[in-house]
JSON list of C-alpha atoms in Angstrom, two decimals:
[
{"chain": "A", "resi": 112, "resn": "UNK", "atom": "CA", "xyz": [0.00, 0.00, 0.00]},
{"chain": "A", "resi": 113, "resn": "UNK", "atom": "CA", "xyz": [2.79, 2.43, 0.89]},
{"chain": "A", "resi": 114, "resn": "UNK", "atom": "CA", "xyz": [4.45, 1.84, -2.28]},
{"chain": "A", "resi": 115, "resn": "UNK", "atom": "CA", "xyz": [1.23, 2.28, -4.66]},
{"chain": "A", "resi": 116, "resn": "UNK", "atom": "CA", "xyz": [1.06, 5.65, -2.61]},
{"chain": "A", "resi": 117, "resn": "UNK", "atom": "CA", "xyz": [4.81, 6.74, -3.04]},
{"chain": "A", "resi": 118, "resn": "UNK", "atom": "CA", "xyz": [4.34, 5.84, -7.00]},
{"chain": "A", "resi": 119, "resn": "UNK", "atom": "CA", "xyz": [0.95, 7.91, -6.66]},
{"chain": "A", "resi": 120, "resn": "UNK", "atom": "CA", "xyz": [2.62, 10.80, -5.16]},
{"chain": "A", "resi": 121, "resn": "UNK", "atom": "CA", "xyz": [5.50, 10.81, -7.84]},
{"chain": "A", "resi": 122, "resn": "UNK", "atom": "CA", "xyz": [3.17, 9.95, -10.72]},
{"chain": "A", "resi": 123, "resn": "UNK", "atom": "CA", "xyz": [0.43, 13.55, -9.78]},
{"chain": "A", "resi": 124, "resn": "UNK", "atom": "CA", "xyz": [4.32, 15.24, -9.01]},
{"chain": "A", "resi": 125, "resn": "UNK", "atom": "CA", "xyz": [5.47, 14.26, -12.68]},
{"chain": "A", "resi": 126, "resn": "UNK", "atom": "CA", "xyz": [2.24, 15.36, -14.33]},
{"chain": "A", "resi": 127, "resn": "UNK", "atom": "CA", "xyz": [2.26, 18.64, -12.38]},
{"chain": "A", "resi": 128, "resn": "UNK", "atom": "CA", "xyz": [6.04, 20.00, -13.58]},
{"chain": "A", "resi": 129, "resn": "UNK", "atom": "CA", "xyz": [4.54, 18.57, -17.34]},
{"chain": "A", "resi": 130, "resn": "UNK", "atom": "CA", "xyz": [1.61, 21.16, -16.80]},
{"chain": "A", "resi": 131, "resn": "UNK", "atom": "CA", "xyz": [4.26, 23.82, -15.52]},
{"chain": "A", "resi": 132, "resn": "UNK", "atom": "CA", "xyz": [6.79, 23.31, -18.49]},
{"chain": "A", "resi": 133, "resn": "UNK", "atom": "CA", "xyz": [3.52, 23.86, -21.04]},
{"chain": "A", "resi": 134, "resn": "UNK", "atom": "CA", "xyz": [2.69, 27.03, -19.03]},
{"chain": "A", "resi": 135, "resn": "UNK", "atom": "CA", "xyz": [5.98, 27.78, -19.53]},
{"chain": "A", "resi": 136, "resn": "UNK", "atom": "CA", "xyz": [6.09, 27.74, -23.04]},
{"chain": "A", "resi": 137, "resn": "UNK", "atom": "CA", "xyz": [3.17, 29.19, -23.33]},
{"chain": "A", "resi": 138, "resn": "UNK", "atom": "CA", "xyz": [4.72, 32.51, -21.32]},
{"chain": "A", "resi": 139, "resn": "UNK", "atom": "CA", "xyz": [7.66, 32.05, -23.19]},
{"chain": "A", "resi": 140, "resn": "UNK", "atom": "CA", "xyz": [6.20, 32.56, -26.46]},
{"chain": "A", "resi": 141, "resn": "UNK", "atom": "CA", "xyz": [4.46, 35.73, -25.15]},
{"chain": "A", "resi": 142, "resn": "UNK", "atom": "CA", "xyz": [8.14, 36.96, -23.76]},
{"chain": "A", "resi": 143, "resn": "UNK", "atom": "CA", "xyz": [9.57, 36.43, -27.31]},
{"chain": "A", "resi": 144, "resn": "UNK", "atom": "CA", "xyz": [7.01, 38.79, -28.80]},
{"chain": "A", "resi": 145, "resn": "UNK", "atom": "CA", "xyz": [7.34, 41.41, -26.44]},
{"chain": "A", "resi": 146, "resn": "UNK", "atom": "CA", "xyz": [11.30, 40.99, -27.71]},
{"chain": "A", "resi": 147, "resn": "UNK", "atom": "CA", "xyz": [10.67, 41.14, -31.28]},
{"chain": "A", "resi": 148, "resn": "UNK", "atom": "CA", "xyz": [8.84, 44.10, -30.60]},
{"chain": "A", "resi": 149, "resn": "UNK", "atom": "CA", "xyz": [11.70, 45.69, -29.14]},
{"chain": "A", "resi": 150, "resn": "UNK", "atom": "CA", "xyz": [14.35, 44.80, -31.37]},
{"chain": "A", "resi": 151, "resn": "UNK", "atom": "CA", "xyz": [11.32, 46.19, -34.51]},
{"chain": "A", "resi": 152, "resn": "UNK", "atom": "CA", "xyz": [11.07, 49.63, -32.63]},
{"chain": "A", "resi": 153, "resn": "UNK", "atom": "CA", "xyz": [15.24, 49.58, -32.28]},
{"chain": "A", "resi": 154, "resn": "UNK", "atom": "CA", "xyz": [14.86, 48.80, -36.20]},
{"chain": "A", "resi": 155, "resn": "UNK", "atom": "CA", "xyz": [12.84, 51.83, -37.25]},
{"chain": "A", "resi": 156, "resn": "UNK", "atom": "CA", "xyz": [14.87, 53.91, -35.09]},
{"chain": "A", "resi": 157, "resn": "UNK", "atom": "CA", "xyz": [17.57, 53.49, -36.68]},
{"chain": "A", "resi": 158, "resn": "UNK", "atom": "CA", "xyz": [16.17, 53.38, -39.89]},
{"chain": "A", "resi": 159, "resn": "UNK", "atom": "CA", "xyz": [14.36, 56.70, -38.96]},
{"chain": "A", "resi": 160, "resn": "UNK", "atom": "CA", "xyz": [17.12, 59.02, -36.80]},
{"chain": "A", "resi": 161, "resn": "UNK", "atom": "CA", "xyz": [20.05, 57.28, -37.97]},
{"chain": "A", "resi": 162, "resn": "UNK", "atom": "CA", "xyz": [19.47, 56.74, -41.87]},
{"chain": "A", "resi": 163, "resn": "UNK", "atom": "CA", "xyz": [21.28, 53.49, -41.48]},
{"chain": "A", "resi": 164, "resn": "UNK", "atom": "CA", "xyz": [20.65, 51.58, -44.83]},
{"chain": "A", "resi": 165, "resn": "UNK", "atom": "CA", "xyz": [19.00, 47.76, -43.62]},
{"chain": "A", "resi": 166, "resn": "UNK", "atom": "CA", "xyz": [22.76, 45.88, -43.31]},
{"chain": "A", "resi": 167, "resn": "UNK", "atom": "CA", "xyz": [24.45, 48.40, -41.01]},
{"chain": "A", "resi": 168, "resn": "UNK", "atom": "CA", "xyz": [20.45, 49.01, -39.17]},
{"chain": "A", "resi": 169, "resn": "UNK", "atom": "CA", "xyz": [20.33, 44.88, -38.57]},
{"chain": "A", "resi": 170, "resn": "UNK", "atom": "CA", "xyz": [24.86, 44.72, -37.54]},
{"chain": "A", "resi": 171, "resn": "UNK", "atom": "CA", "xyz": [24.20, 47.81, -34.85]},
{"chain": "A", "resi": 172, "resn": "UNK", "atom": "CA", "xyz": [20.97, 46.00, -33.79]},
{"chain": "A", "resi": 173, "resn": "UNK", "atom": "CA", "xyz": [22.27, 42.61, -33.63]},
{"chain": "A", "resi": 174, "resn": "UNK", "atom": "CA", "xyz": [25.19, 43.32, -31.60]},
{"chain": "A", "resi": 175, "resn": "UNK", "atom": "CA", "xyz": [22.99, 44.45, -28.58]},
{"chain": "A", "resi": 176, "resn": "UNK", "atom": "CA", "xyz": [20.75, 41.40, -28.93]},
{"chain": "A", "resi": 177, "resn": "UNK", "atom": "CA", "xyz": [20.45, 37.86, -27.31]},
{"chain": "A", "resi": 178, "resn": "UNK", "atom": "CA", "xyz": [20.56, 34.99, -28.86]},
{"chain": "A", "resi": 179, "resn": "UNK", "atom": "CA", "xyz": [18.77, 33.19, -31.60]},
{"chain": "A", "resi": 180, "resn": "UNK", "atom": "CA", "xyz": [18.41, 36.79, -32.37]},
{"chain": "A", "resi": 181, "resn": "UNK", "atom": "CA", "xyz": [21.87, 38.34, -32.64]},
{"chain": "A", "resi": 182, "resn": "UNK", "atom": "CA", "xyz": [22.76, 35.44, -35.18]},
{"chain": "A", "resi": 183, "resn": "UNK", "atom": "CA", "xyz": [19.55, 36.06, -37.04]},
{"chain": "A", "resi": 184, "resn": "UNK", "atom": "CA", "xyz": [20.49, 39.60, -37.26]},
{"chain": "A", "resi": 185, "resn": "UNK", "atom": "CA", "xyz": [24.32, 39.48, -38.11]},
{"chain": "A", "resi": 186, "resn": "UNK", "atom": "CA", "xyz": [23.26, 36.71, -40.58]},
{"chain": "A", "resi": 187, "resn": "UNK", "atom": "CA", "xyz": [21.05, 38.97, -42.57]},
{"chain": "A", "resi": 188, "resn": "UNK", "atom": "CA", "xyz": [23.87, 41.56, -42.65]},
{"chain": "A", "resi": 189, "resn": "UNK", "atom": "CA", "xyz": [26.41, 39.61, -43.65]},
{"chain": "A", "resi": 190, "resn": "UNK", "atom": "CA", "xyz": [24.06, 38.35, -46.19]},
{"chain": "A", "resi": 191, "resn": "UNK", "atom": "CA", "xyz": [23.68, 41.51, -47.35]},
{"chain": "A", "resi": 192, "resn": "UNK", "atom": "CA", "xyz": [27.56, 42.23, -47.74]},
{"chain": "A", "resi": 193, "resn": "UNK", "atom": "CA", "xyz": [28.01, 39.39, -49.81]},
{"chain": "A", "resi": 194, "resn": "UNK", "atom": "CA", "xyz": [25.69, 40.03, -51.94]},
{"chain": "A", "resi": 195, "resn": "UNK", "atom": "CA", "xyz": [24.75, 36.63, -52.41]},
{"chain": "A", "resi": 196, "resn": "UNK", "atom": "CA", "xyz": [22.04, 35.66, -55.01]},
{"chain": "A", "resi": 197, "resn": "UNK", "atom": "CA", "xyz": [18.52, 36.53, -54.32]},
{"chain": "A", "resi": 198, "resn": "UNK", "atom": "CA", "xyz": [16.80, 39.06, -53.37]},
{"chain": "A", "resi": 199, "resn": "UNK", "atom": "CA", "xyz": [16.45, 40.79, -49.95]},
{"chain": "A", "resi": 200, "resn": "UNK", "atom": "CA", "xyz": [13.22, 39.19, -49.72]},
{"chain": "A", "resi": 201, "resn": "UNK", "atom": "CA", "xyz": [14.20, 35.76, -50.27]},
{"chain": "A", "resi": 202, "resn": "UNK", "atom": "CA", "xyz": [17.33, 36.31, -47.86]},
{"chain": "A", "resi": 203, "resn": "UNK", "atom": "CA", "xyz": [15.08, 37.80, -45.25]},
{"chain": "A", "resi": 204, "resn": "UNK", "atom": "CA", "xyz": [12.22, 34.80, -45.31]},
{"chain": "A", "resi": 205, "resn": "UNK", "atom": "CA", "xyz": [15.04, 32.11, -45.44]},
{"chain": "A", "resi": 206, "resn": "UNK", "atom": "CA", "xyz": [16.83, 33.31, -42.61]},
{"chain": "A", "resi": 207, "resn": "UNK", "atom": "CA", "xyz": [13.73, 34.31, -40.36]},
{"chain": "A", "resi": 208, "resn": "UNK", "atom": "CA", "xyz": [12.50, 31.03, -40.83]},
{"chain": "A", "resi": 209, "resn": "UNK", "atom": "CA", "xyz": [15.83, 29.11, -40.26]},
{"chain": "A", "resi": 210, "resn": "UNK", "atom": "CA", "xyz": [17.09, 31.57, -37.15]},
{"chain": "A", "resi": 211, "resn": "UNK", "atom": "CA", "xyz": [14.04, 32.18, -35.31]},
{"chain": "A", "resi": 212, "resn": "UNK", "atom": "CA", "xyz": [13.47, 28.51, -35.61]},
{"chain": "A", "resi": 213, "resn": "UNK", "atom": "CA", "xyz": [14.35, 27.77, -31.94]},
{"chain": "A", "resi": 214, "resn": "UNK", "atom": "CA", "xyz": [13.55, 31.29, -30.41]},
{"chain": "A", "resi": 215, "resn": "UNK", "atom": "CA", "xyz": [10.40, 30.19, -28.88]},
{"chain": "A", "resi": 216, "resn": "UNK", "atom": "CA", "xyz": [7.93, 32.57, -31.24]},
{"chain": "A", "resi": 217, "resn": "UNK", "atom": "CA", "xyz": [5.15, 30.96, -32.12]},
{"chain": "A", "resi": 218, "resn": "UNK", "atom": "CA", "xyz": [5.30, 29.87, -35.62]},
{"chain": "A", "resi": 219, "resn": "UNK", "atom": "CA", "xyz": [2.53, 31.81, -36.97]},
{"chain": "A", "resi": 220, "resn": "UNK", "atom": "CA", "xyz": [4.44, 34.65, -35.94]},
{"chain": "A", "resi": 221, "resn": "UNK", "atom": "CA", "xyz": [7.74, 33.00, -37.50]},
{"chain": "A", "resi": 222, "resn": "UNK", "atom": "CA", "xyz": [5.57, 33.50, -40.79]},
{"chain": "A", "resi": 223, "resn": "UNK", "atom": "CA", "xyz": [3.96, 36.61, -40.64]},
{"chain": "A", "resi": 224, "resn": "UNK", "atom": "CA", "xyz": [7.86, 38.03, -40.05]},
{"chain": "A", "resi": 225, "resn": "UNK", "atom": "CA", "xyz": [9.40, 36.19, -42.94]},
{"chain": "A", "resi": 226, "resn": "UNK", "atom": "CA", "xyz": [6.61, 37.41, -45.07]},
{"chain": "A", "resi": 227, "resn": "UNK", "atom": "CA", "xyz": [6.85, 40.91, -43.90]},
{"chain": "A", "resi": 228, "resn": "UNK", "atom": "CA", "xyz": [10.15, 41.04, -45.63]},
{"chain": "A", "resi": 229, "resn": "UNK", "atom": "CA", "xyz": [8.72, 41.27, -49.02]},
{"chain": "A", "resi": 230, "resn": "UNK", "atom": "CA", "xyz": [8.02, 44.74, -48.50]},
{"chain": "A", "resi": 231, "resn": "UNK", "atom": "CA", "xyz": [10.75, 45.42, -45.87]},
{"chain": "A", "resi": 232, "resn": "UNK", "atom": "CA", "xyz": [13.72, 46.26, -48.57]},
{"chain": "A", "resi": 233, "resn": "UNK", "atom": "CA", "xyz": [12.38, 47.43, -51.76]},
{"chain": "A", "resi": 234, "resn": "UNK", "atom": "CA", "xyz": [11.45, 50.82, -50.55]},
{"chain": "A", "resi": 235, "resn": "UNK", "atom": "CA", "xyz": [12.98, 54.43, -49.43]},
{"chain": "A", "resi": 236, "resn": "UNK", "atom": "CA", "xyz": [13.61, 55.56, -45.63]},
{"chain": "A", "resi": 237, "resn": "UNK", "atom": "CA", "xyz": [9.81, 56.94, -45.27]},
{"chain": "A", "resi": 238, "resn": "UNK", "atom": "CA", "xyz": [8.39, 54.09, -46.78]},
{"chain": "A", "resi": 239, "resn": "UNK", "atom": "CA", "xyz": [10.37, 51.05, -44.39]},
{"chain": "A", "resi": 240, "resn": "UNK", "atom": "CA", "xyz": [9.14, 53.09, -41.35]},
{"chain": "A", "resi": 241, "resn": "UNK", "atom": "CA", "xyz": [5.61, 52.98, -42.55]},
{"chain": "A", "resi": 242, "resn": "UNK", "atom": "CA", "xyz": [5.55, 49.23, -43.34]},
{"chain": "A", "resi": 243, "resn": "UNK", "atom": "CA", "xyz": [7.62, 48.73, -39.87]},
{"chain": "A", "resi": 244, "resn": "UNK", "atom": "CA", "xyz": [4.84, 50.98, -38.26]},
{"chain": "A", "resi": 245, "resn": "UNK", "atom": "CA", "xyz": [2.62, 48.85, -39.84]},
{"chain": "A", "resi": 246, "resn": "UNK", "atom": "CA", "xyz": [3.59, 45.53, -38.59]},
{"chain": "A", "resi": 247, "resn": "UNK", "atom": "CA", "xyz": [4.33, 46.75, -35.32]},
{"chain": "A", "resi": 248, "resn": "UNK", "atom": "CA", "xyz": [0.72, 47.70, -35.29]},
{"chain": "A", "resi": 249, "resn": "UNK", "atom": "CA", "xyz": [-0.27, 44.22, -36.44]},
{"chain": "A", "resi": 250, "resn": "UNK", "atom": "CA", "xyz": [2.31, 42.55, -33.35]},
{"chain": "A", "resi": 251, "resn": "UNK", "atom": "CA", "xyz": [0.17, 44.63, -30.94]},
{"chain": "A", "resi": 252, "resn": "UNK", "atom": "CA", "xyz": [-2.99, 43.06, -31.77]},
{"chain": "A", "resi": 253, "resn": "UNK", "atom": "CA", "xyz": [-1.26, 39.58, -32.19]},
{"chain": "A", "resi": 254, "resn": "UNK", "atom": "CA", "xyz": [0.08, 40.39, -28.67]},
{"chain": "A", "resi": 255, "resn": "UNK", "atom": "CA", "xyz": [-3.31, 41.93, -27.33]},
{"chain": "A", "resi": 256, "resn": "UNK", "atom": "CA", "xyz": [-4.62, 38.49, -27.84]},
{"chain": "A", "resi": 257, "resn": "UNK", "atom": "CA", "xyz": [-2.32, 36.35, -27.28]},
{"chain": "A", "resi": 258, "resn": "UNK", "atom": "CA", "xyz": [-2.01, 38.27, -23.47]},
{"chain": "A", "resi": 259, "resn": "UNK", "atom": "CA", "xyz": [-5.70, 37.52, -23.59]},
{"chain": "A", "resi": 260, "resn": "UNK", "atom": "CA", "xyz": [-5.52, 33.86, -24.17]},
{"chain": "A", "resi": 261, "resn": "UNK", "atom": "CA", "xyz": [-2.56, 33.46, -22.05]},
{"chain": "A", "resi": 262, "resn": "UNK", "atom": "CA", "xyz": [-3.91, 33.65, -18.79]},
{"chain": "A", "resi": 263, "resn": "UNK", "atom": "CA", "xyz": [-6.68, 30.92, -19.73]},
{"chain": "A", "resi": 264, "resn": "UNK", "atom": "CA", "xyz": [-4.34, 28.93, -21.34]},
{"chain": "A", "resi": 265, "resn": "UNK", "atom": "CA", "xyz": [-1.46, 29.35, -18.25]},
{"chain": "A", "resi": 266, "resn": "UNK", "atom": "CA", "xyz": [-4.22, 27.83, -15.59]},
{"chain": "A", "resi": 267, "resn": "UNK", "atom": "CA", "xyz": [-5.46, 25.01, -17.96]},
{"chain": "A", "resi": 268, "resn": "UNK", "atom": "CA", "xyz": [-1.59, 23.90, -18.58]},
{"chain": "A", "resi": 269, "resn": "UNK", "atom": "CA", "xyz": [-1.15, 23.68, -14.74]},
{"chain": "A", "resi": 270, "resn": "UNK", "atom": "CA", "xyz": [-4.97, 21.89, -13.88]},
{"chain": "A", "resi": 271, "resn": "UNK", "atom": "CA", "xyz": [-4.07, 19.40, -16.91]},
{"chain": "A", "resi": 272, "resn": "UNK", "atom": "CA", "xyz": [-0.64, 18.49, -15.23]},
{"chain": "A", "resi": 273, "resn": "UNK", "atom": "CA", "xyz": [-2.49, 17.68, -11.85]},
{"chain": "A", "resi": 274, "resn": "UNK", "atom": "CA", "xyz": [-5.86, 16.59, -13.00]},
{"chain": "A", "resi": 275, "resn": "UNK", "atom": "CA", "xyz": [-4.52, 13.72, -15.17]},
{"chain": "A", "resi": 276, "resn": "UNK", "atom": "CA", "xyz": [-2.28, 12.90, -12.54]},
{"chain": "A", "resi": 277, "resn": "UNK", "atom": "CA", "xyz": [-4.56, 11.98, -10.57]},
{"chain": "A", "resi": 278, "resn": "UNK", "atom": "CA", "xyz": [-6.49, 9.95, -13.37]},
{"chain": "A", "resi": 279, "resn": "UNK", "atom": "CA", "xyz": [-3.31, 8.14, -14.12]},
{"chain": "A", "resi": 280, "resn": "UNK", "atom": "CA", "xyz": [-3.12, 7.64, -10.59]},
{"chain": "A", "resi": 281, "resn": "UNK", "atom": "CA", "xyz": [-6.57, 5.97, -10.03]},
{"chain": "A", "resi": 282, "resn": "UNK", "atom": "CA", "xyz": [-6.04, 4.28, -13.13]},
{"chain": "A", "resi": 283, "resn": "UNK", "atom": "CA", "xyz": [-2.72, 2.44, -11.78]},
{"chain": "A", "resi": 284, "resn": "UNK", "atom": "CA", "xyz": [-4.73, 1.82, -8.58]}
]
């Protein structure tokens, strides 16, 4: 009897750090946001106040920024320098989607950035701040909801880990 309630114990224990690691994520995902919306805003500043063209804009950025970022970011550049084939569109979707891989966005968000890049580099200064303005704008609202969600999401993660716990636990039993 002890040991069925020892293996109990450690079974409800095991499903409750599950529950916590998916809340986790879950907050995680909304952290990464709130990052890509601050390295976006460093992006039109320096677009905007320092007329950086995008290469030296994503360098300055990307030395200041953590990782999967930074490498993102100095990838693009030196991209850029090389002036490898392709277009700045095709460089930018192809390296969002291969560096931001592990960042912890979700990957509907992985998409909308890489496709944002289509009209990121074919315009002038005013024009890159206006499409940045307007996918900051559309990050807000992804955020808004997201923020929404989260909370719901956060306290279902953590009853899931306990609740089936316990079922596992009366199951075994």
């Amino acid at each position: 009897m002890l040991l069925k309630t020892i293996g109990g114990v450690l079974v409800i224990a095991a499903t409750s750090v599950w529950g916590h690691a998916a809340a986790e994520r879950v907050k995680n995902g909304y952290e990464q946001l709130l990052y890509l919306q601050k390295l976006l805003y460093l992006l039109r500043s320096e677009i905007l106040y320092a007329r950086a063209y995008l290469g030296e804009a994503f360098w300055q950025i990307g030395q200041k920024a953590r990782s999967p970022y930074r490498e993102w970011l100095i990838g693009l550049c030196s991209q850029m320098e090389k002036e490898q084939s392709g277009t700045f569109a095709s460089m930018w979707e192809e390296g969002t989607k291969a560096g931001l891989k592990a960042s912890g966005l979700p990957e509907g968000e992985i998409l909308r950035l890489a496709a944002f890049g289509n009209q990121l580099g074919i315009a002038d200064v005013e024009m890159q701040v206006k499409t940045l303005d307007l996918y900051l704008e559309e990050l807000r609202i992804s955020m808004e909801e997201m923020r929404e969600e989260m909370r719901t999401k956060i306290r279902l993660c953590h009853c899931l880990g306990v609740m089936s716990g316990i079922f596992i636990t009366v199951l075994l039993i």
